[in-house]
XYZ file of C-alpha atoms in Angstrom:
310
model
C -41.269 -56.871 4.571
C -42.723 -53.639 3.240
C -46.137 -54.661 4.531
C -45.382 -56.483 7.802
C -42.503 -56.444 10.264
C -38.958 -57.718 9.870
C -35.646 -57.625 11.711
C -32.053 -57.830 10.506
C -28.684 -57.754 12.222
C -27.035 -54.394 11.561
C -23.359 -53.626 11.022
C -23.715 -50.364 12.957
C -21.304 -49.521 15.765
C -22.232 -48.065 19.150
C -20.381 -45.491 21.225
C -21.494 -44.409 24.694
C -20.692 -40.877 25.799
C -20.669 -40.404 29.559
C -19.935 -37.557 31.942
C -21.604 -34.419 33.236
C -20.972 -32.607 29.944
C -21.853 -35.433 27.548
C -24.828 -33.677 25.950
C -23.084 -30.299 25.720
C -19.975 -31.857 24.179
C -21.900 -33.766 21.496
C -23.947 -30.625 20.873
C -20.705 -28.875 19.909
C -19.802 -31.291 17.108
C -23.113 -32.607 15.720
C -25.140 -30.899 12.994
C -28.412 -31.486 14.856
C -29.749 -30.240 18.191
C -29.164 -32.836 20.914
C -30.159 -30.458 23.702
C -33.508 -29.500 22.202
C -34.417 -33.174 21.762
C -34.439 -33.466 25.555
C -34.236 -36.513 27.793
C -34.626 -39.749 25.837
C -34.535 -37.749 22.613
C -33.290 -39.221 19.326
C -31.817 -37.139 16.518
C -29.990 -37.839 13.264
C -26.993 -35.755 12.263
C -23.395 -35.737 11.132
C -19.921 -35.000 12.383
C -18.121 -32.619 10.024
C -14.632 -31.452 9.204
C -13.907 -27.777 9.975
C -14.640 -27.119 6.275
C -18.125 -28.619 6.556
C -17.551 -32.008 4.882
C -19.212 -35.093 6.383
C -16.938 -37.375 8.400
C -19.758 -39.725 9.391
C -23.483 -39.666 9.981
C -24.898 -40.931 13.287
C -27.998 -41.361 15.403
C -27.832 -39.820 18.880
C -30.058 -41.412 21.531
C -30.303 -40.255 25.139
C -31.110 -43.110 27.519
C -31.346 -43.391 31.291
C -27.716 -44.454 31.645
C -25.800 -42.778 28.817
C -25.818 -40.849 25.599
C -25.538 -43.351 22.751
C -24.137 -42.681 19.303
C -25.158 -45.326 16.750
C -23.161 -44.961 13.570
C -21.768 -46.778 10.522
C -18.930 -49.124 11.432
C -16.577 -47.433 8.980
C -17.338 -44.097 10.659
C -16.658 -45.286 14.207
C -12.887 -44.780 14.206
C -13.039 -41.240 12.767
C -15.858 -40.364 15.201
C -13.814 -41.524 18.184
C -10.930 -39.364 16.986
C -13.230 -36.333 16.855
C -14.614 -37.060 20.306
C -11.098 -37.388 21.727
C -10.014 -34.142 20.086
C -12.965 -32.013 21.122
C -14.287 -33.510 24.384
C -12.536 -32.260 27.560
C -11.954 -35.462 29.620
C -13.318 -33.849 32.779
C -16.657 -33.254 31.019
C -17.210 -36.236 28.734
C -15.614 -39.464 27.582
C -16.498 -41.656 24.611
C -16.348 -45.443 24.882
C -16.541 -47.800 21.891
C -19.142 -50.445 22.803
C -19.250 -52.116 19.391
C -17.534 -55.299 20.531
C -20.002 -55.679 23.418
C -23.303 -54.913 21.743
C -25.496 -56.072 18.892
C -27.658 -53.686 16.891
C -30.796 -54.905 15.154
C -32.738 -52.908 12.575
C -36.524 -53.316 12.655
C -38.493 -52.607 9.467
C -42.110 -52.382 8.422
C -45.409 -50.714 9.330
C -46.431 -53.486 11.744
C -43.391 -53.272 14.034
C -45.032 -51.070 16.661
C -48.217 -53.126 16.903
C -46.351 -56.424 17.095
C -43.967 -55.236 19.795
C -46.786 -53.822 21.883
C -48.591 -57.165 21.780
C -45.382 -58.789 22.994
C -45.004 -56.369 25.904
C -42.120 -54.460 24.278
C -43.707 -51.081 23.557
C -41.823 -48.767 21.239
C -41.247 -45.201 22.415
C -42.757 -42.353 20.422
C -41.024 -41.334 17.177
C -37.887 -39.397 18.030
C -37.408 -41.057 21.418
C -35.479 -43.882 23.089
C -36.447 -46.249 25.907
C -35.104 -49.217 27.818
C -37.265 -52.350 27.906
C -36.978 -55.725 29.606
C -36.859 -58.489 26.998
C -37.209 -61.796 28.833
C -34.956 -60.545 31.614
C -32.403 -58.804 29.390
C -32.003 -55.065 28.949
C -32.687 -53.750 25.453
C -32.431 -50.140 24.288
C -35.108 -49.315 21.719
C -34.334 -46.307 19.552
C -37.260 -44.994 17.529
C -36.368 -42.492 14.770
C -38.514 -39.740 13.343
C -40.838 -40.671 10.499
C -39.191 -41.138 7.127
C -36.153 -42.993 8.453
C -35.202 -46.261 6.723
C -36.055 -48.351 9.792
C -38.872 -48.381 12.341
C -36.538 -48.871 15.309
C -33.111 -49.997 16.447
C -32.783 -52.602 19.180
C -29.438 -52.496 21.017
C -28.387 -55.067 23.598
C -25.388 -56.778 25.184
C -24.224 -60.009 23.547
C -25.137 -61.911 26.701
C -28.797 -61.084 26.101
C -28.872 -62.083 22.450
C -31.006 -65.199 22.818
C -33.554 -63.453 25.060
C -33.950 -60.345 22.904
C -34.024 -62.125 19.562
C -36.423 -64.698 20.979
C -38.754 -61.962 22.202
C -38.753 -60.298 18.782
C -39.432 -63.594 17.038
C -42.299 -64.319 19.448
C -43.686 -60.879 18.636
C -43.945 -61.969 15.002
C -40.965 -60.199 13.411
C -39.426 -62.167 10.563
C -35.634 -62.363 10.297
C -34.289 -61.074 6.984
C -30.751 -60.689 5.600
C -28.961 -57.311 5.749
C -29.596 -56.902 2.005
C -33.228 -56.222 2.854
C -32.134 -53.141 4.773
C -30.232 -51.970 1.710
C -33.466 -52.079 -0.296
C -35.407 -50.180 2.375
C -32.671 -47.551 2.590
C -32.806 -46.933 -1.151
C -36.600 -46.706 -1.144
C -36.355 -44.174 1.690
C -33.743 -42.142 -0.160
C -31.380 -42.301 2.799
C -27.647 -41.647 2.165
C -25.008 -44.111 3.318
C -21.409 -43.478 4.293
C -19.155 -44.817 1.552
C -21.920 -44.793 -1.063
C -23.707 -41.438 -1.247
C -21.481 -39.840 1.415
C -17.828 -39.364 0.440
C -14.884 -37.438 1.828
C -15.974 -34.178 0.175
C -19.734 -34.383 0.697
C -21.706 -31.494 2.165
C -24.818 -32.293 4.253
C -27.188 -30.476 1.904
C -25.949 -32.481 -1.090
C -27.258 -35.710 0.439
C -30.719 -34.594 1.654
C -29.805 -33.705 5.245
C -32.319 -30.848 5.095
C -35.050 -33.230 3.937
C -34.271 -35.991 6.447
C -34.009 -33.671 9.469
C -30.254 -33.998 9.823
C -29.357 -30.324 10.312
C -30.485 -27.654 12.765
C -30.152 -24.022 11.714
C -31.204 -22.638 15.092
C -28.768 -24.344 17.507
C -25.450 -22.876 18.621
C -22.094 -23.332 16.962
C -20.655 -26.694 15.963
C -17.641 -27.815 13.963
C -18.183 -27.058 10.268
C -21.258 -24.895 10.872
C -19.989 -21.903 8.898
C -19.952 -23.791 5.597
C -23.327 -25.445 6.227
C -24.937 -22.116 7.116
C -23.421 -20.377 4.088
C -24.853 -22.982 1.702
C -28.267 -22.766 3.379
C -28.653 -19.000 3.650
C -26.617 -17.699 0.715
C -26.521 -20.360 -1.960
C -27.318 -23.938 -2.860
C -25.404 -27.188 -3.423
C -24.383 -27.885 -6.995
C -25.231 -31.588 -6.633
C -28.178 -33.476 -5.184
C -29.469 -36.990 -4.667
C -32.295 -38.320 -6.845
C -34.059 -41.625 -7.251
C -33.619 -43.824 -10.322
C -35.918 -46.490 -11.754
C -34.953 -49.058 -14.406
C -36.897 -51.789 -16.158
C -33.738 -53.436 -17.461
C -30.841 -54.503 -15.244
C -28.254 -51.731 -14.781
C -24.597 -52.482 -15.395
C -22.759 -52.906 -12.085
C -19.507 -51.831 -13.760
C -20.882 -48.540 -15.107
C -21.844 -45.854 -12.580
C -22.326 -42.966 -15.016
C -25.587 -41.052 -15.498
C -25.811 -39.527 -18.961
C -28.353 -36.909 -20.039
C -28.399 -35.361 -23.534
C -25.110 -37.156 -24.260
C -23.408 -35.409 -21.324
C -22.378 -36.942 -18.013
C -24.809 -35.620 -15.398
C -23.777 -37.621 -12.357
C -23.156 -41.048 -10.876
C -25.224 -43.984 -9.662
C -24.387 -44.634 -5.994
C -26.737 -47.458 -4.882
C -28.875 -50.057 -6.696
C -31.275 -52.810 -5.614
C -33.909 -55.082 -7.140
C -37.467 -54.580 -5.877
C -39.293 -57.889 -6.038
C -42.568 -56.227 -5.047
C -42.391 -53.739 -7.923
C -40.461 -55.886 -10.438
C -38.145 -52.956 -11.010
C -34.546 -52.015 -10.415
C -34.328 -48.949 -8.188
C -31.434 -46.798 -7.109
C -30.022 -43.518 -5.898
C -27.730 -41.218 -7.828
C -25.820 -38.018 -7.279
C -26.538 -35.592 -10.135
C -26.046 -31.960 -11.041
C -28.686 -29.741 -9.479
C -30.226 -28.695 -12.811
C -31.237 -32.234 -13.867
C -35.027 -32.302 -13.535
C -37.202 -34.917 -11.889
C -38.902 -36.980 -14.593
C -35.939 -36.792 -16.963
C -35.079 -39.851 -19.032
C -31.398 -40.715 -18.743
C -28.963 -43.535 -19.404
C -27.827 -44.652 -15.958
C -25.374 -47.508 -15.468
C -25.697 -48.316 -19.149
C -29.513 -48.723 -19.221
C -32.480 -46.438 -19.825
C -33.782 -45.022 -16.528
C -36.096 -42.370 -15.205
C -35.142 -39.794 -12.570
C -37.654 -39.717 -9.706
C -38.099 -38.023 -6.352
C -36.813 -39.370 -3.065
C -38.237 -41.233 -1.244
C -38.886 -43.325 -4.355
C -42.638 -43.225 -5.092
C -44.552 -46.414 -5.731
C -45.026 -46.845 -9.502
C-alpha cells in the first residue's frame, strides 16, 4: 500500500452547507481560511469551543453544488450543533448527508497516475472536483501534501457499484480500514478520540505543522486562545512519534522517562514493511526527540512526526 495505490471504506461523515452565506458562515467557526482557498478549495481545520478547545476536526471542500464538510463520525453531532447555533438560517443551512453517502479513502503514491489512466483525473492538491464514474457522480477531494490520504471519493449509495468498479478497474486495491490507521500514524495525523480530547488545543496536536490553522484570517470561535498560544507562548504538550522493536502493552498507555511519567501513548500499529511497532504519543514539551523511554511497558525511541523510515 505504501508503494502503490489502495482504497478503503471510511467511517467519515459528510455535511453539506448550502445558502448564499455558506462560505462566510463556515469561515466564522473554522480555524482555517475557507475564503482564501477559493472556489473548489480544500482546507483542513477544526471547530472549537469559545475557550479554544477542539470539538472536532474536519475537511472543508467547495464543490460546484455545495460546501462539503467531511469529518469524523463521532464529531458530526457536535458539529451540527455548532452550525445550528452560529449559522443564521437565512444565510446558511447544514444538512447531514452521512446516511446518503459513502466516503472512500485513497492511499499511496500511485493513486493520481492510476486514476488518470482510468479517466478519473484527480484535482490539484488542495482542490476538489466532480467526476463522472461510469455514469455516477463522484466528488474527489484532494488534500494538501502531507495528509494521511491521497484523496477522498464521496458518492451517493446508488452509485456505489459504478464508483467502486471504476476505482478497481483503475488498479486500486481494496484494503481494510486498519490500513488507514497505519497510514495515519505514519503521517503523524491526530484523530478525534485518540490524540484529540475534550481539552485539546490545536497547537498541541500539530495543527500548525499540518496546515490546520490560519493566523491571518478574520475572527472565529475560539480564536483568542489559539492566537495567544501562537504569539505569546507555547503549548505544554506535543505529539511525537514512537518506535518499538518489542510489542507494546495495549493495557499500559504511560510514557516514562527518567522514572517519571512524561506522557501517554495514544495510537499504535504494526508496520509489516518495517517490522516495527510504531505509534503516536502526547508528551510534555521538554521531552527531546531521540530520547529512549519506556512506552506502554516496552523500550521505545521518541522520533519526529511524520515517522521517518528507519
